[in-house]
Structure formats: structure tokens, C-alpha cells
Amino acid sequence: MTRQLRLQIHAASFFGLLLSLSSYGQAAPLTPDQAPAVHNGVASCATSACHGKVAAVEGRNVWLNEYHIWSTQDRHSRAYQTLLTDRSKAMAQRLGLGSAHTAKACLDCHADNVAAAQRGQKFQLSDGVSCEACHGGSEKWLKSHTEPQVSHADNIANGLYPTENALDRSALCLSCHKGTGSKFADHTMMAAGHPRLTFELDTFTANQPGHYKIDADYQARKGKPAPGSLWMLGQMESGKRSLALIQQHAGTLAAENLAIYDCHSCHRPMNPARGQAQDDSRQLPAGSIRLEDSALDMIAVIFKVLWPEQSGAWHKAVAALHKAQAQQELALALTDLDNRLVSLEAKLRQQAATAADLANIRRQLIKLGEQGAYKDFTSAEQVFLALESLSYDLGDRQTLLPALDALYNSVADEYRFDHGAFVKALGKINN
């Protein structure tokens, strides 16, 4: 797709080329906001006989203080309250929404905004992103999940959402932290004051106040996560979501659709100019706006290490996406990239990455970064998140913490991003 404002693309004529971007070899479960089950509300989980204890209980397969952790430490519990702040009120006024805490566009991500018919007696919208917003409406599993003869698979069949599955968890998180066809923090929202969205599944999971432990019991019931799987599969789901959003919003360059582009194509200081990023969009003319492709940059490194014979083809496919100037070219480029993602995910299902693979991915990210591959802020930001995530998986985060802190400082302020400082911080990571 061209980055030049004068060129328009007419999506309506190519509805027949819609992408099948939601499947990776098996049917994905409906996310909790899409499934038809009744949501009984946080109060159904919060008693001291259930998940409302103050401290974890020894000898049980769950801690039973999950509600206490969520309500006191987890920002999801305060998501609805954010809509009552002066900033949110001002945003709603600018957008003509009335009030933020009653607007569907806001509630879809700041609360468990299921249909009225799906709200049980104890349900409260003001609970924010609550238990069932992530674990699914408890209509059919609330009682059965406490019975000893009922397996985790039984609970999943009854509507419990499989958050232990990296792809399914990523799809759920990204439905708000990146967007879907029905909920999307578009450019008009950001212009009104909504923060730019950024997300990386593994690091955000590690920094989230956990309410479970992957111990022997967890692994017996839900399986053992493969090292690096959250980062790799999270990036692939993020890439898939980017392609879907591009497909949906690339029809015109109307203001609300601009969020599929890299914010920093425009929102950066005019002097000094940072120059064209040396990546797959480098063929674009000076002054072009470019698609936000940070997940595709990270996937490129996964290809480079785990499937090197396909690495060059991936770069060519991303370049084709950036330079497509007609709707048919765009559809073909998106389909090509989606097929390559499906193939890579299938390969990972057959053979999980090893610790040596993860260490090599980390080395490649550092090497490419030092060579100038990540001059764009969003990609540099994802490099930091990737290195932090991989350090957790490789078990050397504490050793690397001073260097990781320095790298974080280099990407802490997107409007003061200094690529030279970023490269210098990369060089301090002893890999």
C-alpha cells in the first residue's frame, strides 16, 4: 500500500478477498465478550469460601486469594474507574460520546461489557475488566469447576476460556491492547487523548500481578509452557492482528483509519530528522507515512533463527505489503504474509524452540539493532520488550538487569527517542 496521502484504496470491490486471519490450524475459542454464556459477576468469586481469601492457602491446587490480588494489585480492576477521570471526561466530550463510562466504545475494553441479557444478578459493570472478562462467562462452569471429578478440559468445554494456551491468551489480550474489527482505539480516539497502545504478551504477563504458579499441579492439569512460547506466539498473534486491522482500515485515509500507521511517521521532531528506517519499508519515498509493523519486525528474527531458508521470503513479503499501491496488491500481500505466519506457527507446533534458539534470537536482535535495523521507535520498543522477555525465559534477567534498565531508559519517552542512545544501550547487554 502506498504511504502517500493522495492515493485512495477502495476496499468495497474486494470483499471476496477477505483474509482468514483467525485460524492457526484449529478453531479458536470465542473470546469471553463474544461467547453467549451468562456472566455472574465478581461477587460470585469473591467470598472467603472461594477466591476471596487474604492469603494463599497451602495444599490446594489454586491459591484461593485470586480476588484479593486482582482487587488490590491488578490495574484491570480499576479499568472502569479510569473512565470517571477528568481526562476521560474531556476525551468523551471531544469525541461527542456523552460520558466515557456509558459509551460502548470505551466500555468494550474498560469493562466486561457483555449484553444485558448475559448479566447475572451479581454482575456489575463498574467491576471493570473482571474475572469473567478473561476467564469467560461462568454460567456453566461456576459450580462444576470446584468438583474434584471435573477436569480442566471439562471446564473448558463448559465455557472457561483457555488462558493457558499462548495463542488464545494472546488473542484475548490483544482484542483490547491492539483491537479487533468491533473494538479499536482509532486515530480519532488518540487525537482526543487516548494513549498509544503497546503490548507484548510475555513481558506483560511477567509484570502482571500473578494469581497462579506454574507448578507440578498446574502442569499436570494444563501442560507445561514451552520456553519462549509466550513471546514467539504472542508476536505471531500480534502480527496476525496487525494484518487484520490493515485489511479492515486500509480502504481510505480517513482520520479514524490512521491508527494502522506508525505514529512516529508523523509525530516526531522535525529537527533533527531521524531519517528513513533501514527496514522493509526503506523503499518508500521520503515523507511517506508507513504501516506500523513492529510485530512483523520481531517475526522476521524468529524466521531468521528458526526457519532461515524462509527468512528472505518473509522480508520480501513485508516489503510488498509496504509498497502495494492497489487493493488487489494489498490483498495478495496480506494473504501471503498470513500464509507464512500459519506455516511458521505449524512448524513451532511440531518442534518447540530450544534455549539455544532463544539465546540466538536474542543475539540477532542485539546484532541487528546495533546495525541500525530498528531506527523506528515502535520497533525499538519491541526489541526492549523482547530482550526482557527472553531474559526471563533464559533465566539470566537478574544478571542483565542493569543493562536492561539502561535499554528501557532509551525507549522510555517516545518523543525523546534517541536512536544512538538505544544502540549504545544494546551494546551493554552481555549476550
CSV table of C-alpha atoms in Angstrom, one decimal:
chain,number,residue,atom,x,y,z
A,1,MET,CA,0.0,0.0,0.0
A,2,THR,CA,1.3,3.5,-0.8
A,3,ARG,CA,2.0,5.8,2.1
A,4,GLN,CA,1.2,8.9,0.0
A,5,LEU,CA,-2.0,10.7,1.1
A,6,ARG,CA,-3.1,11.4,-2.4
A,7,LEU,CA,-3.7,7.7,-3.2
A,8,GLN,CA,-7.0,6.1,-2.1
A,9,ILE,CA,-7.9,2.5,-1.9
A,10,HIS,CA,-11.5,1.2,-2.4
A,11,ALA,CA,-12.0,-1.8,-0.2
A,12,ALA,CA,-15.6,-2.5,-1.2
A,13,SER,CA,-14.7,-4.0,-4.5
A,14,PHE,CA,-12.6,-6.7,-2.9
A,15,PHE,CA,-14.8,-8.2,-0.2
A,16,GLY,CA,-14.3,-11.6,-1.9
A,17,LEU,CA,-10.6,-11.5,-0.9
A,18,LEU,CA,-11.2,-11.2,2.9
A,19,LEU,CA,-8.5,-13.0,4.8
A,20,SER,CA,-8.9,-16.0,7.1
A,21,LEU,CA,-6.7,-14.4,9.7
A,22,SER,CA,-8.3,-16.0,12.7
A,23,SER,CA,-7.2,-19.7,12.4
A,24,TYR,CA,-3.9,-21.3,13.1
A,25,GLY,CA,-4.6,-24.9,12.3
A,26,GLN,CA,-7.5,-25.2,14.6
A,27,ALA,CA,-10.7,-23.3,15.5
A,28,ALA,CA,-10.0,-20.6,18.1
A,29,PRO,CA,-12.5,-20.4,21.0
A,30,LEU,CA,-14.8,-17.4,21.2
A,31,THR,CA,-13.4,-14.7,23.5
A,32,PRO,CA,-15.4,-14.1,26.7
A,33,ASP,CA,-17.0,-11.0,25.2
A,34,GLN,CA,-18.2,-13.0,22.2
A,35,ALA,CA,-19.4,-16.2,23.8
A,36,PRO,CA,-23.1,-16.4,24.8
A,37,ALA,CA,-22.7,-17.5,28.4
A,38,VAL,CA,-24.1,-15.5,31.3
A,39,HIS,CA,-21.5,-13.6,33.4
A,40,ASN,CA,-22.4,-13.9,37.1
A,41,GLY,CA,-20.1,-11.1,38.3
A,42,VAL,CA,-17.1,-10.8,40.5
A,43,ALA,CA,-19.2,-11.2,43.7
A,44,SER,CA,-19.7,-14.8,42.6
A,45,CYS,CA,-16.0,-15.5,43.0
A,46,ALA,CA,-15.1,-13.2,45.9
A,47,THR,CA,-16.3,-14.9,49.0
A,48,SER,CA,-13.8,-16.2,51.6
A,49,ALA,CA,-15.1,-19.7,50.7
A,50,CYS,CA,-13.9,-19.3,47.1
A,51,HIS,CA,-11.2,-16.9,45.7
A,52,GLY,CA,-11.6,-14.2,48.3
A,53,LYS,CA,-9.1,-15.2,51.0
A,54,VAL,CA,-6.4,-12.6,52.0
A,55,ALA,CA,-3.5,-15.1,51.7
A,56,ALA,CA,-2.8,-18.1,49.7
A,57,VAL,CA,-3.9,-21.5,51.1
A,58,GLU,CA,-1.3,-24.2,51.3
A,59,GLY,CA,-2.0,-27.6,49.9
A,60,ARG,CA,-4.6,-26.5,47.3
A,61,ASN,CA,-4.3,-26.6,43.5
A,62,VAL,CA,-5.2,-22.9,43.4
A,63,TRP,CA,-4.3,-20.1,45.9
A,64,LEU,CA,-7.9,-19.0,46.7
A,65,ASN,CA,-6.7,-15.4,47.2
A,66,GLU,CA,-7.1,-14.5,43.5
A,67,TYR,CA,-9.8,-12.0,44.1
A,68,HIS,CA,-7.7,-10.2,46.7
A,69,ILE,CA,-4.8,-10.0,44.3
A,70,TRP,CA,-7.0,-8.7,41.4
A,71,SER,CA,-8.8,-6.1,43.5
A,72,THR,CA,-5.7,-4.7,45.3
A,73,GLN,CA,-2.9,-5.0,42.8
A,74,ASP,CA,-4.3,-5.5,39.3
A,75,ARG,CA,-5.0,-2.4,37.1
A,76,HIS,CA,-7.7,-4.4,35.3
A,77,SER,CA,-9.8,-4.0,38.4
A,78,ARG,CA,-9.6,-0.2,38.0
A,79,ALA,CA,-10.2,0.0,34.3
A,80,TYR,CA,-13.8,1.2,34.7
A,81,GLN,CA,-12.8,3.8,37.2
A,82,THR,CA,-10.4,5.3,34.6
A,83,LEU,CA,-13.5,6.3,32.7
A,84,LEU,CA,-14.6,8.6,35.5
A,85,THR,CA,-11.4,10.7,35.5
A,86,ASP,CA,-11.2,14.3,34.2
A,87,ARG,CA,-9.1,13.1,31.3
A,88,SER,CA,-11.7,10.6,30.2
A,89,LYS,CA,-14.5,13.0,30.6
A,90,ALA,CA,-12.6,15.5,28.4
A,91,MET,CA,-11.9,12.8,25.8
A,92,ALA,CA,-15.6,11.8,25.7
A,93,GLN,CA,-16.6,15.4,25.2
A,94,ARG,CA,-14.2,15.9,22.3
A,95,LEU,CA,-15.5,12.7,20.7
A,96,GLY,CA,-19.1,13.5,21.2
A,97,LEU,CA,-19.7,10.4,23.3
A,98,GLY,CA,-21.6,11.9,26.1
A,99,SER,CA,-19.9,10.2,29.0
A,100,ALA,CA,-17.0,7.8,28.8
A,101,HIS,CA,-18.4,5.4,31.4
A,102,THR,CA,-21.6,4.9,29.4
A,103,ALA,CA,-20.1,4.8,25.9
A,104,LYS,CA,-19.8,1.4,24.2
A,105,ALA,CA,-16.5,2.4,22.5
A,106,CYS,CA,-15.0,2.9,26.0
A,107,LEU,CA,-16.7,0.1,27.9
A,108,ASP,CA,-15.8,-2.6,25.4
A,109,CYS,CA,-12.2,-2.5,26.7
A,110,HIS,CA,-12.6,-0.9,30.2
A,111,ALA,CA,-15.2,-3.3,31.5
A,112,ASP,CA,-16.8,-6.7,30.9
A,113,ASN,CA,-19.3,-5.1,28.6
A,114,VAL,CA,-21.5,-8.1,27.7
A,115,ALA,CA,-25.1,-7.8,26.6
A,116,ALA,CA,-27.7,-7.0,29.2
A,117,ALA,CA,-29.2,-10.5,28.8
A,118,GLN,CA,-25.9,-12.0,29.8
A,119,ARG,CA,-25.5,-10.2,33.1
A,120,GLY,CA,-26.3,-12.2,36.1
A,121,GLN,CA,-27.8,-10.9,39.4
A,122,LYS,CA,-24.4,-10.1,40.9
A,123,PHE,CA,-22.9,-8.6,37.8
A,124,GLN,CA,-21.6,-5.0,38.0
A,125,LEU,CA,-20.2,-3.1,35.0
A,126,SER,CA,-18.2,-1.0,37.5
A,127,ASP,CA,-16.1,-4.0,38.4
A,128,GLY,CA,-14.0,-3.2,35.3
A,129,VAL,CA,-12.1,-5.9,33.5
A,130,SER,CA,-13.2,-8.6,35.9
A,131,CYS,CA,-12.7,-12.3,36.4
A,132,GLU,CA,-15.1,-13.3,33.6
A,133,ALA,CA,-13.8,-10.8,31.1
A,134,CYS,CA,-10.7,-13.0,30.9
A,135,HIS,CA,-11.9,-16.5,32.1
A,136,GLY,CA,-15.3,-16.5,30.3
A,137,GLY,CA,-18.9,-16.3,31.5
A,138,SER,CA,-19.3,-18.7,34.4
A,139,GLU,CA,-22.8,-19.8,33.7
A,140,LYS,CA,-21.9,-23.4,33.1
A,141,TRP,CA,-18.6,-23.8,34.9
A,142,LEU,CA,-19.1,-21.8,38.1
A,143,LYS,CA,-20.4,-24.8,40.1
A,144,SER,CA,-18.7,-27.6,38.2
A,145,HIS,CA,-15.1,-26.2,38.4
A,146,THR,CA,-15.0,-26.9,42.2
A,147,GLU,CA,-16.0,-30.5,41.9
A,148,PRO,CA,-13.0,-32.9,42.2
A,149,GLN,CA,-14.1,-35.2,39.4
A,150,VAL,CA,-14.3,-32.4,36.8
A,151,SER,CA,-11.2,-31.9,34.7
A,152,HIS,CA,-9.8,-28.7,33.3
A,153,ALA,CA,-10.9,-30.0,29.8
A,154,ASP,CA,-14.4,-30.3,31.2
A,155,ASN,CA,-14.3,-26.7,32.4
A,156,ILE,CA,-13.1,-25.5,29.0
A,157,ALA,CA,-16.0,-27.4,27.4
A,158,ASN,CA,-18.3,-25.6,29.8
A,159,GLY,CA,-17.0,-22.1,28.7
A,160,LEU,CA,-13.9,-21.5,30.7
A,161,TYR,CA,-11.5,-19.6,28.5
A,162,PRO,CA,-8.2,-21.4,27.9
A,163,THR,CA,-5.8,-18.7,29.1
A,164,GLU,CA,-3.0,-21.3,29.5
A,165,ASN,CA,-2.9,-21.5,25.7
A,166,ALA,CA,-0.4,-18.9,24.4
A,167,LEU,CA,-2.3,-18.1,21.2
A,168,ASP,CA,-5.7,-18.0,22.9
A,169,ARG,CA,-4.3,-15.8,25.7
A,170,SER,CA,-2.7,-13.5,23.2
A,171,ALA,CA,-5.9,-13.3,21.1
A,172,LEU,CA,-7.8,-12.3,24.2
A,173,CYS,CA,-5.3,-9.7,25.5
A,174,LEU,CA,-4.8,-8.2,22.0
A,175,SER,CA,-8.5,-7.8,21.5
A,176,CYS,CA,-8.2,-4.7,23.7
A,177,HIS,CA,-4.5,-4.0,23.7
A,178,LYS,CA,-4.4,-3.8,19.9
A,179,GLY,CA,-8.0,-4.1,18.7
A,180,THR,CA,-10.5,-6.1,16.6
A,181,GLY,CA,-13.0,-5.5,13.9
A,182,SER,CA,-15.5,-4.3,16.5
A,183,LYS,CA,-13.3,-2.5,19.1
A,184,PHE,CA,-10.4,-0.4,18.1
A,185,ALA,CA,-8.7,2.6,19.6
A,186,ASP,CA,-8.6,4.5,16.4
A,187,HIS,CA,-6.8,7.7,15.4
A,188,THR,CA,-9.7,10.0,16.5
A,189,MET,CA,-9.5,8.5,20.0
A,190,MET,CA,-5.8,9.1,20.2
A,191,ALA,CA,-6.2,12.6,18.9
A,192,ALA,CA,-8.7,13.2,21.7
A,193,GLY,CA,-6.2,12.0,24.3
A,194,HIS,CA,-6.2,8.2,24.4
A,195,PRO,CA,-2.6,6.8,24.9
A,196,ARG,CA,-0.9,4.9,22.1
A,197,LEU,CA,-1.4,1.2,22.5
A,198,THR,CA,1.6,-1.0,23.1
A,199,PHE,CA,1.8,-4.6,24.1
A,200,GLU,CA,4.0,-7.7,24.4
A,201,LEU,CA,2.4,-10.8,25.8
A,202,ASP,CA,5.3,-12.4,27.7
A,203,THR,CA,6.6,-9.2,29.4
A,204,PHE,CA,3.2,-8.0,30.3
A,205,THR,CA,2.3,-11.5,31.7
A,206,ALA,CA,5.5,-11.4,33.8
A,207,ASN,CA,4.8,-7.9,35.1
A,208,GLN,CA,1.2,-8.7,35.8
A,209,PRO,CA,0.4,-9.5,39.5
A,210,GLY,CA,0.2,-13.2,39.1
A,211,HIS,CA,-2.6,-15.2,40.7
A,212,TYR,CA,-1.3,-18.7,39.9
A,213,LYS,CA,2.0,-20.6,39.8
A,214,ILE,CA,3.2,-22.9,37.1
A,215,ASP,CA,4.0,-25.8,39.5
A,216,ALA,CA,3.7,-29.5,39.1
A,217,ASP,CA,-0.1,-29.5,39.7
A,218,TYR,CA,-0.6,-26.7,37.1
A,219,GLN,CA,1.5,-28.6,34.5
A,220,ALA,CA,-0.5,-31.8,35.2
A,221,ARG,CA,-3.8,-30.1,34.6
A,222,LYS,CA,-2.8,-27.6,31.9
A,223,GLY,CA,0.5,-28.6,30.4
A,224,LYS,CA,4.0,-27.1,30.6
A,225,PRO,CA,4.5,-24.0,28.6
A,226,ALA,CA,7.4,-24.3,26.1
A,227,PRO,CA,10.3,-21.8,26.8
A,228,GLY,CA,9.8,-18.7,24.7
A,229,SER,CA,6.4,-19.7,23.5
A,230,LEU,CA,4.6,-16.7,25.0
A,231,TRP,CA,6.9,-14.2,23.3
A,232,MET,CA,7.0,-16.0,19.9
A,233,LEU,CA,3.3,-16.9,19.7
A,234,GLY,CA,2.4,-13.6,21.1
A,235,GLN,CA,4.3,-11.8,18.4
A,236,MET,CA,2.7,-14.0,15.7
A,237,GLU,CA,-0.8,-13.3,17.1
A,238,SER,CA,0.1,-9.6,17.2
A,239,GLY,CA,1.3,-9.8,13.6
A,240,LYS,CA,-1.9,-11.5,12.6
A,241,ARG,CA,-3.9,-8.9,14.3
A,242,SER,CA,-2.0,-6.1,12.5
A,243,LEU,CA,-2.7,-7.7,9.2
A,244,ALA,CA,-6.4,-8.0,10.0
A,245,LEU,CA,-6.6,-4.3,11.1
A,246,ILE,CA,-4.8,-3.2,7.9
A,247,GLN,CA,-7.2,-5.2,5.9
A,248,GLN,CA,-10.1,-3.6,7.6
A,249,HIS,CA,-8.9,0.0,7.8
A,250,ALA,CA,-6.9,0.5,4.7
A,251,GLY,CA,-9.9,1.4,2.5
A,252,THR,CA,-9.4,5.1,2.9
A,253,LEU,CA,-7.1,7.5,4.7
A,254,ALA,CA,-9.9,8.9,6.8
A,255,ALA,CA,-8.8,10.2,10.1
A,256,GLU,CA,-10.1,7.3,12.1
A,257,ASN,CA,-8.2,4.8,10.0
A,258,LEU,CA,-4.7,6.4,10.5
A,259,ALA,CA,-4.1,4.3,13.6
A,260,ILE,CA,-2.9,1.4,11.4
A,261,TYR,CA,0.1,3.5,10.5
A,262,ASP,CA,3.3,4.1,12.6
A,263,CYS,CA,2.5,7.1,14.9
A,264,HIS,CA,6.1,8.2,14.6
A,265,SER,CA,6.0,8.7,10.8
A,266,CYS,CA,4.4,12.0,11.7
A,267,HIS,CA,4.7,12.5,15.5
A,268,ARG,CA,8.4,13.2,15.8
A,269,PRO,CA,10.5,16.3,15.9
A,270,MET,CA,11.2,17.9,12.5
A,271,ASN,CA,14.7,18.8,13.6
A,272,PRO,CA,16.8,16.7,13.9
A,273,ALA,CA,15.2,14.3,11.4
A,274,ARG,CA,15.9,10.6,12.2
A,275,GLY,CA,15.8,9.6,8.6
A,276,GLN,CA,14.2,6.6,6.9
A,277,ALA,CA,14.3,3.4,9.0
A,278,GLN,CA,16.6,0.8,7.5
A,279,ASP,CA,14.0,-1.9,7.3
A,280,ASP,CA,11.4,-3.5,5.0
A,281,SER,CA,9.8,-0.1,4.3
A,282,ARG,CA,13.0,1.6,3.2
A,283,GLN,CA,11.9,1.7,-0.4
A,284,LEU,CA,9.1,4.2,0.4
A,285,PRO,CA,9.6,7.8,-0.8
A,286,ALA,CA,10.8,10.4,1.7
A,287,GLY,CA,7.9,11.9,3.6
A,288,SER,CA,5.7,8.8,3.4
A,289,ILE,CA,3.8,7.5,6.3
A,290,ARG,CA,4.4,3.8,6.9
A,291,LEU,CA,2.4,1.0,8.3
A,292,GLU,CA,3.0,0.1,12.0
A,293,ASP,CA,5.0,-3.2,11.5
A,294,SER,CA,6.9,-3.7,14.8
A,295,ALA,CA,5.4,-7.2,15.3
A,296,LEU,CA,6.4,-8.1,11.7
A,297,ASP,CA,10.0,-7.0,12.5
A,298,MET,CA,10.1,-9.3,15.5
A,299,ILE,CA,8.7,-12.2,13.5
A,300,ALA,CA,11.5,-11.6,10.9
A,301,VAL,CA,14.0,-12.6,13.6
A,302,ILE,CA,12.1,-15.7,14.5
A,303,PHE,CA,12.2,-16.7,10.8
A,304,LYS,CA,16.0,-15.9,10.7
A,305,VAL,CA,16.8,-18.2,13.6
A,306,LEU,CA,14.2,-21.0,13.4
A,307,TRP,CA,13.5,-21.1,9.6
A,308,PRO,CA,16.4,-19.3,7.9
A,309,GLU,CA,15.6,-20.7,4.4
A,310,GLN,CA,12.3,-18.7,4.6
A,311,SER,CA,13.8,-15.6,6.1
A,312,GLY,CA,14.4,-13.7,2.8
A,313,ALA,CA,10.9,-14.5,1.5
A,314,TRP,CA,9.4,-13.0,4.7
A,315,HIS,CA,11.3,-9.8,4.2
A,316,LYS,CA,10.2,-9.6,0.6
A,317,ALA,CA,6.6,-10.2,1.6
A,318,VAL,CA,6.7,-7.4,4.2
A,319,ALA,CA,8.3,-5.1,1.6
A,320,ALA,CA,5.5,-6.0,-0.8
A,321,LEU,CA,2.9,-5.0,1.8
A,322,HIS,CA,4.5,-1.6,2.3
A,323,LYS,CA,4.7,-0.8,-1.4
A,324,ALA,CA,1.3,-2.2,-2.5
A,325,GLN,CA,-0.5,0.6,-4.4
A,326,ALA,CA,-3.7,-1.1,-5.4
A,327,GLN,CA,-6.3,-3.0,-3.5
A,328,GLN,CA,-5.5,-6.3,-5.3
A,329,GLU,CA,-1.8,-5.9,-4.5
A,330,LEU,CA,-2.7,-5.2,-0.8
A,331,ALA,CA,-5.0,-8.3,-0.6
A,332,LEU,CA,-2.3,-10.5,-2.2
A,333,ALA,CA,0.4,-9.2,0.2
A,334,LEU,CA,-1.8,-9.7,3.2
A,335,THR,CA,-2.7,-13.2,2.2
A,336,ASP,CA,0.9,-14.1,1.5
A,337,LEU,CA,2.0,-12.9,5.0
A,338,ASP,CA,-0.8,-14.6,6.7
A,339,ASN,CA,0.0,-17.9,5.0
A,340,ARG,CA,3.7,-17.5,6.1
A,341,LEU,CA,2.5,-16.9,9.7
A,342,VAL,CA,0.4,-20.1,9.6
A,343,SER,CA,3.3,-22.1,8.3
A,344,LEU,CA,5.7,-20.8,11.0
A,345,GLU,CA,3.2,-21.5,13.7
A,346,ALA,CA,2.7,-25.0,12.4
A,347,LYS,CA,6.4,-25.5,12.5
A,348,LEU,CA,6.6,-24.4,16.1
A,349,ARG,CA,3.9,-26.8,17.0
A,350,GLN,CA,6.0,-29.6,15.6
A,351,GLN,CA,9.2,-28.6,17.3
A,352,ALA,CA,9.4,-26.1,20.2
A,353,ALA,CA,12.3,-23.7,20.3
A,354,THR,CA,15.3,-24.6,22.5
A,355,ALA,CA,17.1,-22.5,25.0
A,356,ALA,CA,19.9,-22.2,22.3
A,357,ASP,CA,17.3,-20.9,19.8
A,358,LEU,CA,16.1,-18.3,22.3
A,359,ALA,CA,19.7,-17.2,23.0
A,360,ASN,CA,20.3,-16.9,19.3
A,361,ILE,CA,17.2,-14.9,18.8
A,362,ARG,CA,18.4,-12.5,21.5
A,363,ARG,CA,21.8,-12.2,19.9
A,364,GLN,CA,20.3,-11.5,16.5
A,365,LEU,CA,18.0,-8.8,17.9
A,366,ILE,CA,21.1,-7.1,19.5
A,367,LYS,CA,23.2,-7.5,16.4
A,368,LEU,CA,20.5,-6.2,14.1
A,369,GLY,CA,19.8,-3.3,16.5
A,370,GLU,CA,23.5,-2.3,16.6
A,371,GLN,CA,23.5,-2.4,12.8
A,372,GLY,CA,20.6,0.1,12.7
A,373,ALA,CA,17.7,-2.1,11.8
A,374,TYR,CA,15.4,-0.6,14.5
A,375,LYS,CA,15.6,3.1,13.9
A,376,ASP,CA,11.8,3.4,14.3
A,377,PHE,CA,10.6,3.8,17.9
A,378,THR,CA,7.9,1.2,17.9
A,379,SER,CA,10.3,-1.5,16.7
A,380,ALA,CA,13.0,-0.3,19.2
A,381,GLU,CA,10.4,-0.6,22.0
A,382,GLN,CA,9.5,-4.1,20.9
A,383,VAL,CA,13.2,-5.0,20.9
A,384,PHE,CA,13.5,-4.0,24.6
A,385,LEU,CA,10.3,-5.9,25.5
A,386,ALA,CA,11.7,-9.0,23.6
A,387,LEU,CA,15.0,-8.9,25.3
A,388,GLU,CA,13.3,-8.5,28.7
A,389,SER,CA,11.0,-11.4,27.9
A,390,LEU,CA,13.8,-13.7,26.6
A,391,SER,CA,15.9,-12.9,29.7
A,392,TYR,CA,13.1,-14.3,31.8
A,393,ASP,CA,12.9,-17.5,29.7
A,394,LEU,CA,16.7,-17.9,29.7
A,395,GLY,CA,17.0,-17.3,33.5
A,396,ASP,CA,19.5,-14.5,33.4
A,397,ARG,CA,17.3,-11.5,33.9
A,398,GLN,CA,18.9,-10.5,37.3
A,399,THR,CA,22.4,-10.6,35.8
A,400,LEU,CA,21.3,-8.5,32.8
A,401,LEU,CA,19.0,-6.1,34.9
A,402,PRO,CA,21.3,-3.1,34.9
A,403,ALA,CA,21.8,-3.3,31.1
A,404,LEU,CA,18.1,-3.9,30.6
A,405,ASP,CA,17.3,-0.9,32.8
A,406,ALA,CA,19.6,1.2,30.6
A,407,LEU,CA,17.9,-0.1,27.5
A,408,TYR,CA,14.5,0.7,29.0
A,409,ASN,CA,15.6,4.3,29.7
A,410,SER,CA,16.5,4.7,26.0
A,411,VAL,CA,12.9,3.9,24.9
A,412,ALA,CA,11.0,5.3,28.0
A,413,ASP,CA,10.0,8.5,26.2
A,414,GLU,CA,8.8,8.0,22.6
A,415,TYR,CA,9.0,11.8,21.9
A,416,ARG,CA,12.6,12.0,23.0
A,417,PHE,CA,13.8,8.7,21.4
A,418,ASP,CA,17.4,8.9,20.6
A,419,HIS,CA,18.5,6.0,18.3
A,420,GLY,CA,22.1,6.5,19.2
A,421,ALA,CA,21.4,6.0,22.9
A,422,PHE,CA,19.3,2.9,22.1
A,423,VAL,CA,22.2,1.4,20.1
A,424,LYS,CA,24.7,2.3,22.9
A,425,ALA,CA,22.4,0.6,25.5
A,426,LEU,CA,22.1,-2.5,23.3
A,427,GLY,CA,25.9,-2.8,23.3
A,428,LYS,CA,26.0,-3.0,27.1
A,429,ILE,CA,23.9,-6.3,27.1
A,430,ASN,CA,26.4,-9.1,27.6
A,431,ASN,CA,25.0,-11.8,25.4
